[in-house]
């Protein structure tokens, strides 16, 4: 894994713009400190240490001496590789600075996000929808990684739960399977969360997850399963959210109501264009991330660290090396 040397920075949007957005050297240091890009790289051809140029390319300038008969010859290695290769940035035409700026806006601006990002970045609707999806993918994997081993809730505490179906992955980096259902829970007034795989959508599977993840005596709130009053038989207090209550759509400003597959405030995070069930998991994770880090200054560190963990340049590089060595 690419080493994460930053132990916790507090970066606001203003800090990012003034210190990183227009300073390539500092931005590269920030990304490498969070494991998003590699700090160093060796030449796969000759094993020498590569140098990173101002154009964001790793280059090898080592000269190799060899003999052809009695004649002494010199040959430069001349290997080069983009800094983007094997990273979150690899398959995008956007600059690294622009992608990072987009990510910072995504986790700091209040809804509605879509029209603002569309206008601010002068981007196509496809680009905005895609990058929003890519970032939700990162947050979803963050949710899996940060699922607490402790049970949520307890007497006098409330846990919101929801189910969601997995969407398509960007580069198939995530361990989760497209089409698979997951269950998520967040304890109110706490950073405790869980997101776990749901083998099927049966009564037995749901009960098994709740008993494993939530303390007896907890008040459980959900709109996903309106007929779960049977949970009270197991020592829980169950409440169904009023499906007639209206919420303002965060991206398009429209009213939404009775959205299945989310929980509580999460309904306000799902725009009309994202109401297909396969998109809910990403919104579920985004909601949990924002609840876990309500202070904007804490979000950048966690987001970029999560990007480096999902799109780990060291792991991808090692997989590529194994693949190519197998072809030789």
PDB file of C-alpha atoms in Angstrom:
ATOM      1  CA  UNK A   1       0.000   0.000   0.000  1.00  0.00           C
ATOM      2  CA  UNK A   2       1.170   3.535  -0.762  1.00  0.00           C
ATOM      3  CA  UNK A   3       2.274   4.943   2.577  1.00  0.00           C
ATOM      4  CA  UNK A   4      -0.043   7.501   4.183  1.00  0.00           C
ATOM      5  CA  UNK A   5       2.265   9.847   6.072  1.00  0.00           C
ATOM      6  CA  UNK A   6      -0.339  12.505   6.893  1.00  0.00           C
ATOM      7  CA  UNK A   7      -1.740  11.667  10.321  1.00  0.00           C
ATOM      8  CA  UNK A   8      -4.566  14.166  10.142  1.00  0.00           C
ATOM      9  CA  UNK A   9      -4.747  17.562   8.429  1.00  0.00           C
ATOM     10  CA  UNK A  10      -7.602  20.054   8.637  1.00  0.00           C
ATOM     11  CA  UNK A  11      -8.037  21.640   5.233  1.00  0.00           C
ATOM     12  CA  UNK A  12     -10.819  24.061   4.347  1.00  0.00           C
ATOM     13  CA  UNK A  13     -11.846  24.976   0.814  1.00  0.00           C
ATOM     14  CA  UNK A  14     -10.060  28.322   1.244  1.00  0.00           C
ATOM     15  CA  UNK A  15      -6.901  26.569   2.464  1.00  0.00           C
ATOM     16  CA  UNK A  16      -6.987  24.263  -0.544  1.00  0.00           C
ATOM     17  CA  UNK A  17      -7.364  27.082  -3.064  1.00  0.00           C
ATOM     18  CA  UNK A  18      -4.714  29.321  -1.477  1.00  0.00           C
ATOM     19  CA  UNK A  19      -2.124  26.621  -0.702  1.00  0.00           C
ATOM     20  CA  UNK A  20      -2.607  23.741  -3.145  1.00  0.00           C
ATOM     21  CA  UNK A  21      -4.797  24.478  -6.163  1.00  0.00           C
ATOM     22  CA  UNK A  22      -2.225  26.720  -7.870  1.00  0.00           C
ATOM     23  CA  UNK A  23       0.919  25.166  -6.433  1.00  0.00           C
ATOM     24  CA  UNK A  24       1.739  21.922  -8.237  1.00  0.00           C
ATOM     25  CA  UNK A  25       4.617  21.023  -5.924  1.00  0.00           C
ATOM     26  CA  UNK A  26       2.497  21.368  -2.770  1.00  0.00           C
ATOM     27  CA  UNK A  27      -0.434  19.524  -4.359  1.00  0.00           C
ATOM     28  CA  UNK A  28       1.801  16.581  -5.282  1.00  0.00           C
ATOM     29  CA  UNK A  29       3.165  16.515  -1.722  1.00  0.00           C
ATOM     30  CA  UNK A  30      -0.391  16.533  -0.360  1.00  0.00           C
ATOM     31  CA  UNK A  31      -1.485  13.677  -2.639  1.00  0.00           C
ATOM     32  CA  UNK A  32       1.560  11.550  -1.879  1.00  0.00           C
ATOM     33  CA  UNK A  33       1.111  12.158   1.872  1.00  0.00           C
ATOM     34  CA  UNK A  34      -2.404  10.717   1.579  1.00  0.00           C
ATOM     35  CA  UNK A  35      -1.386   7.699  -0.502  1.00  0.00           C
ATOM     36  CA  UNK A  36      -3.131   8.879  -3.685  1.00  0.00           C
ATOM     37  CA  UNK A  37       0.108   8.851  -5.707  1.00  0.00           C
ATOM     38  CA  UNK A  38       3.486   7.234  -5.111  1.00  0.00           C
ATOM     39  CA  UNK A  39       6.285   9.159  -3.431  1.00  0.00           C
ATOM     40  CA  UNK A  40       8.915   7.301  -5.441  1.00  0.00           C
ATOM     41  CA  UNK A  41       9.087   4.776  -8.247  1.00  0.00           C
ATOM     42  CA  UNK A  42      11.753   2.504  -9.669  1.00  0.00           C
ATOM     43  CA  UNK A  43      12.310   1.987 -13.370  1.00  0.00           C
ATOM     44  CA  UNK A  44      10.823  -1.373 -14.431  1.00  0.00           C
ATOM     45  CA  UNK A  45      13.478  -1.642 -17.171  1.00  0.00           C
ATOM     46  CA  UNK A  46      16.699  -1.024 -15.240  1.00  0.00           C
ATOM     47  CA  UNK A  47      15.694  -0.719 -11.573  1.00  0.00           C
ATOM     48  CA  UNK A  48      16.945   2.859 -11.152  1.00  0.00           C
ATOM     49  CA  UNK A  49      15.089   5.498  -9.140  1.00  0.00           C
ATOM     50  CA  UNK A  50      12.867   7.580 -11.398  1.00  0.00           C
ATOM     51  CA  UNK A  51      12.654  11.367 -11.207  1.00  0.00           C
ATOM     52  CA  UNK A  52       9.349  13.205 -11.410  1.00  0.00           C
ATOM     53  CA  UNK A  53       9.319  16.059 -13.914  1.00  0.00           C
ATOM     54  CA  UNK A  54       7.262  19.238 -13.870  1.00  0.00           C
ATOM     55  CA  UNK A  55       5.001  17.715 -16.511  1.00  0.00           C
ATOM     56  CA  UNK A  56       3.958  14.970 -14.042  1.00  0.00           C
ATOM     57  CA  UNK A  57       5.948  12.240 -15.806  1.00  0.00           C
ATOM     58  CA  UNK A  58       8.364   9.836 -14.150  1.00  0.00           C
ATOM     59  CA  UNK A  59      11.567   9.576 -16.189  1.00  0.00           C
ATOM     60  CA  UNK A  60      14.680   7.420 -16.160  1.00  0.00           C
ATOM     61  CA  UNK A  61      17.865   9.035 -17.455  1.00  0.00           C
ATOM     62  CA  UNK A  62      20.262   6.268 -16.508  1.00  0.00           C
ATOM     63  CA  UNK A  63      22.932   5.489 -19.088  1.00  0.00           C
ATOM     64  CA  UNK A  64      23.778   1.840 -19.620  1.00  0.00           C
ATOM     65  CA  UNK A  65      27.242   0.868 -20.862  1.00  0.00           C
ATOM     66  CA  UNK A  66      27.631  -2.268 -22.968  1.00  0.00           C
ATOM     67  CA  UNK A  67      30.068  -3.719 -25.489  1.00  0.00           C
ATOM     68  CA  UNK A  68      29.463  -4.739 -29.048  1.00  0.00           C
ATOM     69  CA  UNK A  69      32.522  -6.737 -29.883  1.00  0.00           C
ATOM     70  CA  UNK A  70      35.405  -4.554 -28.692  1.00  0.00           C
ATOM     71  CA  UNK A  71      33.431  -1.370 -29.124  1.00  0.00           C
ATOM     72  CA  UNK A  72      32.183   0.374 -25.981  1.00  0.00           C
ATOM     73  CA  UNK A  73      28.662   1.758 -26.377  1.00  0.00           C
ATOM     74  CA  UNK A  74      26.339   3.868 -24.233  1.00  0.00           C
ATOM     75  CA  UNK A  75      22.561   3.781 -24.261  1.00  0.00           C
ATOM     76  CA  UNK A  76      20.090   5.849 -22.257  1.00  0.00           C
ATOM     77  CA  UNK A  77      17.150   4.025 -20.691  1.00  0.00           C
ATOM     78  CA  UNK A  78      14.663   6.815 -21.549  1.00  0.00           C
ATOM     79  CA  UNK A  79      11.766   5.077 -19.772  1.00  0.00           C
ATOM     80  CA  UNK A  80       8.897   7.395 -18.862  1.00  0.00           C
ATOM     81  CA  UNK A  81       5.516   6.946 -17.222  1.00  0.00           C
ATOM     82  CA  UNK A  82       2.711   9.337 -16.365  1.00  0.00           C
ATOM     83  CA  UNK A  83       2.165  10.132 -12.704  1.00  0.00           C
ATOM     84  CA  UNK A  84      -1.507   9.315 -13.342  1.00  0.00           C
ATOM     85  CA  UNK A  85      -0.825   5.675 -14.214  1.00  0.00           C
ATOM     86  CA  UNK A  86      -2.285   3.217 -11.704  1.00  0.00           C
ATOM     87  CA  UNK A  87      -4.076   6.013  -9.814  1.00  0.00           C
ATOM     88  CA  UNK A  88      -7.537   7.539  -9.413  1.00  0.00           C
ATOM     89  CA  UNK A  89      -6.628  10.051 -12.145  1.00  0.00           C
ATOM     90  CA  UNK A  90      -5.500   7.601 -14.819  1.00  0.00           C
ATOM     91  CA  UNK A  91      -8.450   7.421 -17.197  1.00  0.00           C
ATOM     92  CA  UNK A  92      -9.568  11.040 -17.045  1.00  0.00           C
ATOM     93  CA  UNK A  93      -8.808  13.852 -19.471  1.00  0.00           C
ATOM     94  CA  UNK A  94      -9.206  16.396 -16.680  1.00  0.00           C
ATOM     95  CA  UNK A  95      -6.074  17.770 -15.049  1.00  0.00           C
ATOM     96  CA  UNK A  96      -5.085  16.482 -11.617  1.00  0.00           C
ATOM     97  CA  UNK A  97      -5.602  19.969 -10.176  1.00  0.00           C
ATOM     98  CA  UNK A  98      -9.125  20.160 -11.609  1.00  0.00           C
ATOM     99  CA  UNK A  99     -10.110  16.722 -10.308  1.00  0.00           C
ATOM    100  CA  UNK A 100      -8.855  17.568  -6.814  1.00  0.00           C
ATOM    101  CA  UNK A 101     -10.673  20.898  -6.867  1.00  0.00           C
ATOM    102  CA  UNK A 102     -13.866  19.134  -7.943  1.00  0.00           C
ATOM    103  CA  UNK A 103     -13.517  16.627  -5.105  1.00  0.00           C
ATOM    104  CA  UNK A 104     -13.037  19.438  -2.580  1.00  0.00           C
ATOM    105  CA  UNK A 105     -16.168  21.206  -3.760  1.00  0.00           C
ATOM    106  CA  UNK A 106     -18.107  17.939  -3.718  1.00  0.00           C
ATOM    107  CA  UNK A 107     -17.523  17.361   0.000  1.00  0.00           C
ATOM    108  CA  UNK A 108     -17.856  20.972   1.142  1.00  0.00           C
ATOM    109  CA  UNK A 109     -20.697  22.645  -0.765  1.00  0.00           C
ATOM    110  CA  UNK A 110     -24.284  22.387   0.379  1.00  0.00           C
ATOM    111  CA  UNK A 111     -26.966  20.989  -1.913  1.00  0.00           C
ATOM    112  CA  UNK A 112     -28.076  21.418  -4.584  1.00  0.00           C
ATOM    113  CA  UNK A 113     -24.667  20.291  -5.882  1.00  0.00           C
ATOM    114  CA  UNK A 114     -25.397  19.298  -9.471  1.00  0.00           C
ATOM    115  CA  UNK A 115     -26.258  22.725 -10.990  1.00  0.00           C
ATOM    116  CA  UNK A 116     -23.399  24.409  -9.120  1.00  0.00           C
ATOM    117  CA  UNK A 117     -20.781  21.870 -10.278  1.00  0.00           C
ATOM    118  CA  UNK A 118     -22.148  21.954 -13.822  1.00  0.00           C
ATOM    119  CA  UNK A 119     -21.765  25.728 -13.997  1.00  0.00           C
ATOM    120  CA  UNK A 120     -18.597  26.126 -11.914  1.00  0.00           C
ATOM    121  CA  UNK A 121     -16.590  23.581 -13.921  1.00  0.00           C
ATOM    122  CA  UNK A 122     -18.218  24.336 -17.272  1.00  0.00           C
ATOM    123  CA  UNK A 123     -18.550  20.568 -17.615  1.00  0.00           C
ATOM    124  CA  UNK A 124     -20.962  18.354 -19.499  1.00  0.00           C
ATOM    125  CA  UNK A 125     -23.848  16.744 -17.587  1.00  0.00           C
ATOM    126  CA  UNK A 126     -22.209  13.369 -18.263  1.00  0.00           C
ATOM    127  CA  UNK A 127     -18.933  14.485 -16.644  1.00  0.00           C
ATOM    128  CA  UNK A 128     -20.641  15.838 -13.534  1.00  0.00           C
ATOM    129  CA  UNK A 129     -22.817  12.755 -13.079  1.00  0.00           C
ATOM    130  CA  UNK A 130     -19.798  10.490 -13.649  1.00  0.00           C
ATOM    131  CA  UNK A 131     -17.487  12.260 -11.204  1.00  0.00           C
ATOM    132  CA  UNK A 132     -20.221  12.375  -8.582  1.00  0.00           C
ATOM    133  CA  UNK A 133     -20.614   8.630  -9.032  1.00  0.00           C
ATOM    134  CA  UNK A 134     -16.843   8.023  -8.822  1.00  0.00           C
ATOM    135  CA  UNK A 135     -16.630   9.959  -5.551  1.00  0.00           C
ATOM    136  CA  UNK A 136     -19.627   8.136  -4.083  1.00  0.00           C
ATOM    137  CA  UNK A 137     -17.839   4.900  -4.963  1.00  0.00           C
ATOM    138  CA  UNK A 138     -14.874   6.035  -2.866  1.00  0.00           C
ATOM    139  CA  UNK A 139     -17.180   6.917   0.027  1.00  0.00           C
ATOM    140  CA  UNK A 140     -18.914   3.560  -0.229  1.00  0.00           C
ATOM    141  CA  UNK A 141     -15.626   1.727   0.170  1.00  0.00           C
ATOM    142  CA  UNK A 142     -14.822   4.128   3.027  1.00  0.00           C
ATOM    143  CA  UNK A 143     -18.040   2.971   4.662  1.00  0.00           C
ATOM    144  CA  UNK A 144     -17.033  -0.675   4.431  1.00  0.00           C
ATOM    145  CA  UNK A 145     -13.556   0.064   5.782  1.00  0.00           C
ATOM    146  CA  UNK A 146     -14.901   2.108   8.683  1.00  0.00           C
ATOM    147  CA  UNK A 147     -17.709  -0.176   9.739  1.00  0.00           C
ATOM    148  CA  UNK A 148     -17.389  -0.348  13.499  1.00  0.00           C
ATOM    149  CA  UNK A 149     -16.907  -3.672  15.252  1.00  0.00           C
ATOM    150  CA  UNK A 150     -18.941  -2.333  18.186  1.00  0.00           C
ATOM    151  CA  UNK A 151     -22.704  -2.504  18.219  1.00  0.00           C
ATOM    152  CA  UNK A 152     -24.565   0.713  17.503  1.00  0.00           C
ATOM    153  CA  UNK A 153     -27.236   2.208  19.714  1.00  0.00           C
ATOM    154  CA  UNK A 154     -28.492   1.155  23.114  1.00  0.00           C
ATOM    155  CA  UNK A 155     -31.235   2.317  25.448  1.00  0.00           C
ATOM    156  CA  UNK A 156     -32.124   5.948  24.724  1.00  0.00           C
ATOM    157  CA  UNK A 157     -30.234   5.973  21.398  1.00  0.00           C
ATOM    158  CA  UNK A 158     -31.481   6.031  17.804  1.00  0.00           C
ATOM    159  CA  UNK A 159     -30.103   4.239  14.751  1.00  0.00           C
ATOM    160  CA  UNK A 160     -31.289   4.917  11.208  1.00  0.00           C
ATOM    161  CA  UNK A 161     -31.038   1.990   8.810  1.00  0.00           C
ATOM    162  CA  UNK A 162     -31.486   1.593   5.076  1.00  0.00           C
ATOM    163  CA  UNK A 163     -30.877  -0.877   2.295  1.00  0.00           C
ATOM    164  CA  UNK A 164     -29.363  -0.185  -1.099  1.00  0.00           C
ATOM    165  CA  UNK A 165     -28.338  -1.941  -4.283  1.00  0.00           C
ATOM    166  CA  UNK A 166     -24.802  -1.681  -5.610  1.00  0.00           C
ATOM    167  CA  UNK A 167     -24.155   0.403  -8.731  1.00  0.00           C
ATOM    168  CA  UNK A 168     -21.549  -0.204 -11.428  1.00  0.00           C
ATOM    169  CA  UNK A 169     -17.964   0.279 -10.339  1.00  0.00           C
ATOM    170  CA  UNK A 170     -15.601   2.689 -12.109  1.00  0.00           C
ATOM    171  CA  UNK A 171     -12.541   0.519 -12.673  1.00  0.00           C
ATOM    172  CA  UNK A 172     -13.827  -2.516 -10.755  1.00  0.00           C
ATOM    173  CA  UNK A 173     -11.519  -1.587  -7.884  1.00  0.00           C
ATOM    174  CA  UNK A 174     -14.054  -2.143  -5.126  1.00  0.00           C
ATOM    175  CA  UNK A 175     -14.480  -5.527  -3.491  1.00  0.00           C
ATOM    176  CA  UNK A 176     -18.250  -5.204  -3.691  1.00  0.00           C
ATOM    177  CA  UNK A 177     -20.295  -6.808  -6.434  1.00  0.00           C
ATOM    178  CA  UNK A 178     -22.584  -4.964  -8.815  1.00  0.00           C
ATOM    179  CA  UNK A 179     -26.212  -5.802  -8.108  1.00  0.00           C
ATOM    180  CA  UNK A 180     -25.484  -6.919  -4.545  1.00  0.00           C
ATOM    181  CA  UNK A 181     -27.653  -5.483  -1.764  1.00  0.00           C
ATOM    182  CA  UNK A 182     -26.170  -3.852   1.320  1.00  0.00           C
ATOM    183  CA  UNK A 183     -27.582  -2.620   4.615  1.00  0.00           C
ATOM    184  CA  UNK A 184     -26.298   0.515   6.294  1.00  0.00           C
ATOM    185  CA  UNK A 185     -26.871   2.046   9.692  1.00  0.00           C
ATOM    186  CA  UNK A 186     -25.825   5.279  11.381  1.00  0.00           C
ATOM    187  CA  UNK A 187     -26.166   6.129  15.065  1.00  0.00           C
ATOM    188  CA  UNK A 188     -27.510   9.614  15.600  1.00  0.00           C
ATOM    189  CA  UNK A 189     -25.163  12.081  17.325  1.00  0.00           C
ATOM    190  CA  UNK A 190     -22.238   9.709  16.797  1.00  0.00           C
ATOM    191  CA  UNK A 191     -19.624   8.747  14.183  1.00  0.00           C
ATOM    192  CA  UNK A 192     -20.542   5.078  14.509  1.00  0.00           C
ATOM    193  CA  UNK A 193     -21.675   3.506  11.243  1.00  0.00           C
ATOM    194  CA  UNK A 194     -21.927   0.149   9.533  1.00  0.00           C
ATOM    195  CA  UNK A 195     -22.358  -0.985   5.949  1.00  0.00           C
ATOM    196  CA  UNK A 196     -22.537  -4.739   5.424  1.00  0.00           C
ATOM    197  CA  UNK A 197     -23.366  -7.150   2.627  1.00  0.00           C
ATOM    198  CA  UNK A 198     -26.889  -8.555   2.612  1.00  0.00           C
ATOM    199  CA  UNK A 199     -26.934 -12.116   1.214  1.00  0.00           C
ATOM    200  CA  UNK A 200     -30.629 -11.790   0.365  1.00  0.00           C
ATOM    201  CA  UNK A 201     -33.572  -9.591   1.296  1.00  0.00           C
ATOM    202  CA  UNK A 202     -35.315 -12.065   3.562  1.00  0.00           C
ATOM    203  CA  UNK A 203     -36.698 -11.444   7.036  1.00  0.00           C
ATOM    204  CA  UNK A 204     -34.068 -13.799   8.467  1.00  0.00           C
ATOM    205  CA  UNK A 205     -31.108 -12.003   6.846  1.00  0.00           C
ATOM    206  CA  UNK A 206     -32.257  -8.584   8.033  1.00  0.00           C
ATOM    207  CA  UNK A 207     -32.835  -9.839  11.579  1.00  0.00           C
ATOM    208  CA  UNK A 208     -29.405 -11.479  11.671  1.00  0.00           C
ATOM    209  CA  UNK A 209     -27.697  -8.193  10.684  1.00  0.00           C
ATOM    210  CA  UNK A 210     -29.694  -6.112  13.167  1.00  0.00           C
ATOM    211  CA  UNK A 211     -28.986  -8.490  16.061  1.00  0.00           C
ATOM    212  CA  UNK A 212     -25.281  -8.468  15.182  1.00  0.00           C
ATOM    213  CA  UNK A 213     -24.917  -4.708  14.669  1.00  0.00           C
ATOM    214  CA  UNK A 214     -27.446  -2.987  16.948  1.00  0.00           C
ATOM    215  CA  UNK A 215     -27.853  -3.117  20.732  1.00  0.00           C
ATOM    216  CA  UNK A 216     -31.111  -4.258  22.289  1.00  0.00           C
ATOM    217  CA  UNK A 217     -33.273  -1.350  23.450  1.00  0.00           C
ATOM    218  CA  UNK A 218     -32.290   0.858  20.493  1.00  0.00           C
ATOM    219  CA  UNK A 219     -34.872   2.915  18.640  1.00  0.00           C
ATOM    220  CA  UNK A 220     -34.578   1.861  14.982  1.00  0.00           C
ATOM    221  CA  UNK A 221     -35.904   4.165  12.281  1.00  0.00           C
ATOM    222  CA  UNK A 222     -36.385   3.225   8.636  1.00  0.00           C
ATOM    223  CA  UNK A 223     -38.674   3.712   5.689  1.00  0.00           C
ATOM    224  CA  UNK A 224     -37.214   0.722   3.884  1.00  0.00           C
ATOM    225  CA  UNK A 225     -39.152  -1.913   5.783  1.00  0.00           C
ATOM    226  CA  UNK A 226     -42.531  -0.462   6.883  1.00  0.00           C
ATOM    227  CA  UNK A 227     -43.707  -3.837   8.205  1.00  0.00           C
ATOM    228  CA  UNK A 228     -40.871  -4.503  10.672  1.00  0.00           C
ATOM    229  CA  UNK A 229     -42.884  -4.109  13.861  1.00  0.00           C
ATOM    230  CA  UNK A 230     -41.778  -7.661  14.664  1.00  0.00           C
ATOM    231  CA  UNK A 231     -38.442  -6.153  15.746  1.00  0.00           C
ATOM    232  CA  UNK A 232     -40.146  -5.113  18.974  1.00  0.00           C
ATOM    233  CA  UNK A 233     -40.312  -8.807  19.880  1.00  0.00           C
ATOM    234  CA  UNK A 234     -36.488  -8.730  20.057  1.00  0.00           C
ATOM    235  CA  UNK A 235     -36.236  -5.740  22.379  1.00  0.00           C
ATOM    236  CA  UNK A 236     -36.041  -2.917  19.813  1.00  0.00           C
ATOM    237  CA  UNK A 237     -38.253   0.132  19.404  1.00  0.00           C
ATOM    238  CA  UNK A 238     -39.210   0.415  15.742  1.00  0.00           C
ATOM    239  CA  UNK A 239     -40.470   3.515  13.980  1.00  0.00           C
ATOM    240  CA  UNK A 240     -41.362   3.952  10.330  1.00  0.00           C
ATOM    241  CA  UNK A 241     -40.727   7.362   8.754  1.00  0.00           C
ATOM    242  CA  UNK A 242     -43.885   9.058   7.532  1.00  0.00           C
ATOM    243  CA  UNK A 243     -43.804   8.397   3.766  1.00  0.00           C
ATOM    244  CA  UNK A 244     -46.014  11.409   3.035  1.00  0.00           C
ATOM    245  CA  UNK A 245     -43.452  13.870   4.417  1.00  0.00           C
ATOM    246  CA  UNK A 246     -41.847  15.932   1.670  1.00  0.00           C
ATOM    247  CA  UNK A 247     -38.189  16.809   1.340  1.00  0.00           C
ATOM    248  CA  UNK A 248     -36.396  19.230  -0.953  1.00  0.00           C
ATOM    249  CA  UNK A 249     -34.352  17.512  -3.618  1.00  0.00           C
ATOM    250  CA  UNK A 250     -30.714  18.593  -2.995  1.00  0.00           C
ATOM    251  CA  UNK A 251     -29.506  18.727  -6.580  1.00  0.00           C
ATOM    252  CA  UNK A 252     -32.470  19.965  -8.581  1.00  0.00           C
ATOM    253  CA  UNK A 253     -34.554  21.817  -5.976  1.00  0.00           C
ATOM    254  CA  UNK A 254     -37.624  19.645  -6.617  1.00  0.00           C
ATOM    255  CA  UNK A 255     -39.755  18.001  -3.921  1.00  0.00           C
ATOM    256  CA  UNK A 256     -39.291  14.296  -3.355  1.00  0.00           C
ATOM    257  CA  UNK A 257     -41.500  11.945  -1.410  1.00  0.00           C
ATOM    258  CA  UNK A 258     -41.746   8.317  -0.430  1.00  0.00           C
ATOM    259  CA  UNK A 259     -38.362   7.279  -1.810  1.00  0.00           C
ATOM    260  CA  UNK A 260     -37.835   3.604  -1.075  1.00  0.00           C
ATOM    261  CA  UNK A 261     -34.412   2.323  -0.111  1.00  0.00           C
ATOM    262  CA  UNK A 262     -33.024   5.086   2.067  1.00  0.00           C
ATOM    263  CA  UNK A 263     -33.472   6.360   5.613  1.00  0.00           C
ATOM    264  CA  UNK A 264     -34.356   9.621   7.330  1.00  0.00           C
ATOM    265  CA  UNK A 265     -32.417  12.612   6.063  1.00  0.00           C
ATOM    266  CA  UNK A 266     -30.870  10.444   3.368  1.00  0.00           C
ATOM    267  CA  UNK A 267     -33.955  10.991   1.228  1.00  0.00           C
ATOM    268  CA  UNK A 268     -32.903  14.606   0.816  1.00  0.00           C
ATOM    269  CA  UNK A 269     -29.601  13.454  -0.726  1.00  0.00           C
ATOM    270  CA  UNK A 270     -31.105  11.547  -3.652  1.00  0.00           C
ATOM    271  CA  UNK A 271     -31.898  13.607  -6.767  1.00  0.00           C
ATOM    272  CA  UNK A 272     -34.565  12.640  -9.274  1.00  0.00           C
ATOM    273  CA  UNK A 273     -31.909  11.435 -11.715  1.00  0.00           C
ATOM    274  CA  UNK A 274     -30.487   9.087  -9.092  1.00  0.00           C
ATOM    275  CA  UNK A 275     -33.611   7.318  -7.905  1.00  0.00           C
ATOM    276  CA  UNK A 276     -32.744   4.012  -9.513  1.00  0.00           C
ATOM    277  CA  UNK A 277     -32.060   1.542  -6.722  1.00  0.00           C
ATOM    278  CA  UNK A 278     -28.553   0.798  -7.981  1.00  0.00           C
ATOM    279  CA  UNK A 279     -27.504   4.352  -7.053  1.00  0.00           C
ATOM    280  CA  UNK A 280     -28.779   4.309  -3.468  1.00  0.00           C
ATOM    281  CA  UNK A 281     -25.715   2.643  -1.933  1.00  0.00           C
ATOM    282  CA  UNK A 282     -23.463   5.549  -2.920  1.00  0.00           C
ATOM    283  CA  UNK A 283     -25.876   8.111  -1.482  1.00  0.00           C
ATOM    284  CA  UNK A 284     -26.153   6.025   1.677  1.00  0.00           C
ATOM    285  CA  UNK A 285     -22.361   6.102   2.093  1.00  0.00           C
ATOM    286  CA  UNK A 286     -22.143   9.825   1.273  1.00  0.00           C
ATOM    287  CA  UNK A 287     -24.750  10.587   3.912  1.00  0.00           C
ATOM    288  CA  UNK A 288     -22.825   8.575   6.505  1.00  0.00           C
ATOM    289  CA  UNK A 289     -19.544  10.285   5.589  1.00  0.00           C
ATOM    290  CA  UNK A 290     -21.025  13.762   6.018  1.00  0.00           C
ATOM    291  CA  UNK A 291     -22.612  12.732   9.312  1.00  0.00           C
ATOM    292  CA  UNK A 292     -19.299  11.309  10.550  1.00  0.00           C
ATOM    293  CA  UNK A 293     -17.398  14.500   9.600  1.00  0.00           C
ATOM    294  CA  UNK A 294     -19.779  17.453   9.986  1.00  0.00           C
ATOM    295  CA  UNK A 295     -16.824  19.873  10.110  1.00  0.00           C
ATOM    296  CA  UNK A 296     -15.672  20.656   6.558  1.00  0.00           C
ATOM    297  CA  UNK A 297     -12.037  20.856   7.671  1.00  0.00           C
ATOM    298  CA  UNK A 298     -11.975  17.168   8.580  1.00  0.00           C
ATOM    299  CA  UNK A 299     -13.333  15.894   5.265  1.00  0.00           C
ATOM    300  CA  UNK A 300     -10.429  16.464   2.853  1.00  0.00           C
ATOM    301  CA  UNK A 301      -8.005  14.296   4.838  1.00  0.00           C
ATOM    302  CA  UNK A 302     -10.490  11.427   5.060  1.00  0.00           C
ATOM    303  CA  UNK A 303     -11.619  11.666   1.426  1.00  0.00           C
ATOM    304  CA  UNK A 304      -8.158  11.697  -0.150  1.00  0.00           C
ATOM    305  CA  UNK A 305      -6.995   8.965   2.202  1.00  0.00           C
ATOM    306  CA  UNK A 306     -10.002   6.905   1.070  1.00  0.00           C
ATOM    307  CA  UNK A 307      -9.160   7.582  -2.599  1.00  0.00           C
ATOM    308  CA  UNK A 308      -5.636   6.277  -2.005  1.00  0.00           C
ATOM    309  CA  UNK A 309      -6.997   3.171  -0.301  1.00  0.00           C
ATOM    310  CA  UNK A 310      -9.465   2.290  -3.060  1.00  0.00           C
ATOM    311  CA  UNK A 311      -7.219   3.253  -5.998  1.00  0.00           C
ATOM    312  CA  UNK A 312      -3.998   2.179  -4.321  1.00  0.00           C
ATOM    313  CA  UNK A 313      -1.153   2.884  -6.787  1.00  0.00           C
ATOM    314  CA  UNK A 314       1.168   0.363  -5.104  1.00  0.00           C
ATOM    315  CA  UNK A 315      -1.327  -2.492  -5.270  1.00  0.00           C
ATOM    316  CA  UNK A 316      -2.263  -1.794  -8.888  1.00  0.00           C
ATOM    317  CA  UNK A 317       1.425  -1.503  -9.815  1.00  0.00           C
ATOM    318  CA  UNK A 318       2.191  -4.839  -8.154  1.00  0.00           C
ATOM    319  CA  UNK A 319      -0.701  -6.526  -9.948  1.00  0.00           C
ATOM    320  CA  UNK A 320       0.537  -5.167 -13.279  1.00  0.00           C
ATOM    321  CA  UNK A 321       4.081  -6.358 -12.560  1.00  0.00           C
ATOM    322  CA  UNK A 322       2.826  -9.848 -11.705  1.00  0.00           C
ATOM    323  CA  UNK A 323       0.739  -9.927 -14.881  1.00  0.00           C
ATOM    324  CA  UNK A 324       3.554  -8.804 -17.175  1.00  0.00           C
ATOM    325  CA  UNK A 325       6.167 -11.016 -15.528  1.00  0.00           C
ATOM    326  CA  UNK A 326       3.847 -13.929 -16.184  1.00  0.00           C
ATOM    327  CA  UNK A 327       3.927 -13.130 -19.884  1.00  0.00           C
ATOM    328  CA  UNK A 328       7.715 -13.164 -20.118  1.00  0.00           C
TER     329      UNK A 328
END
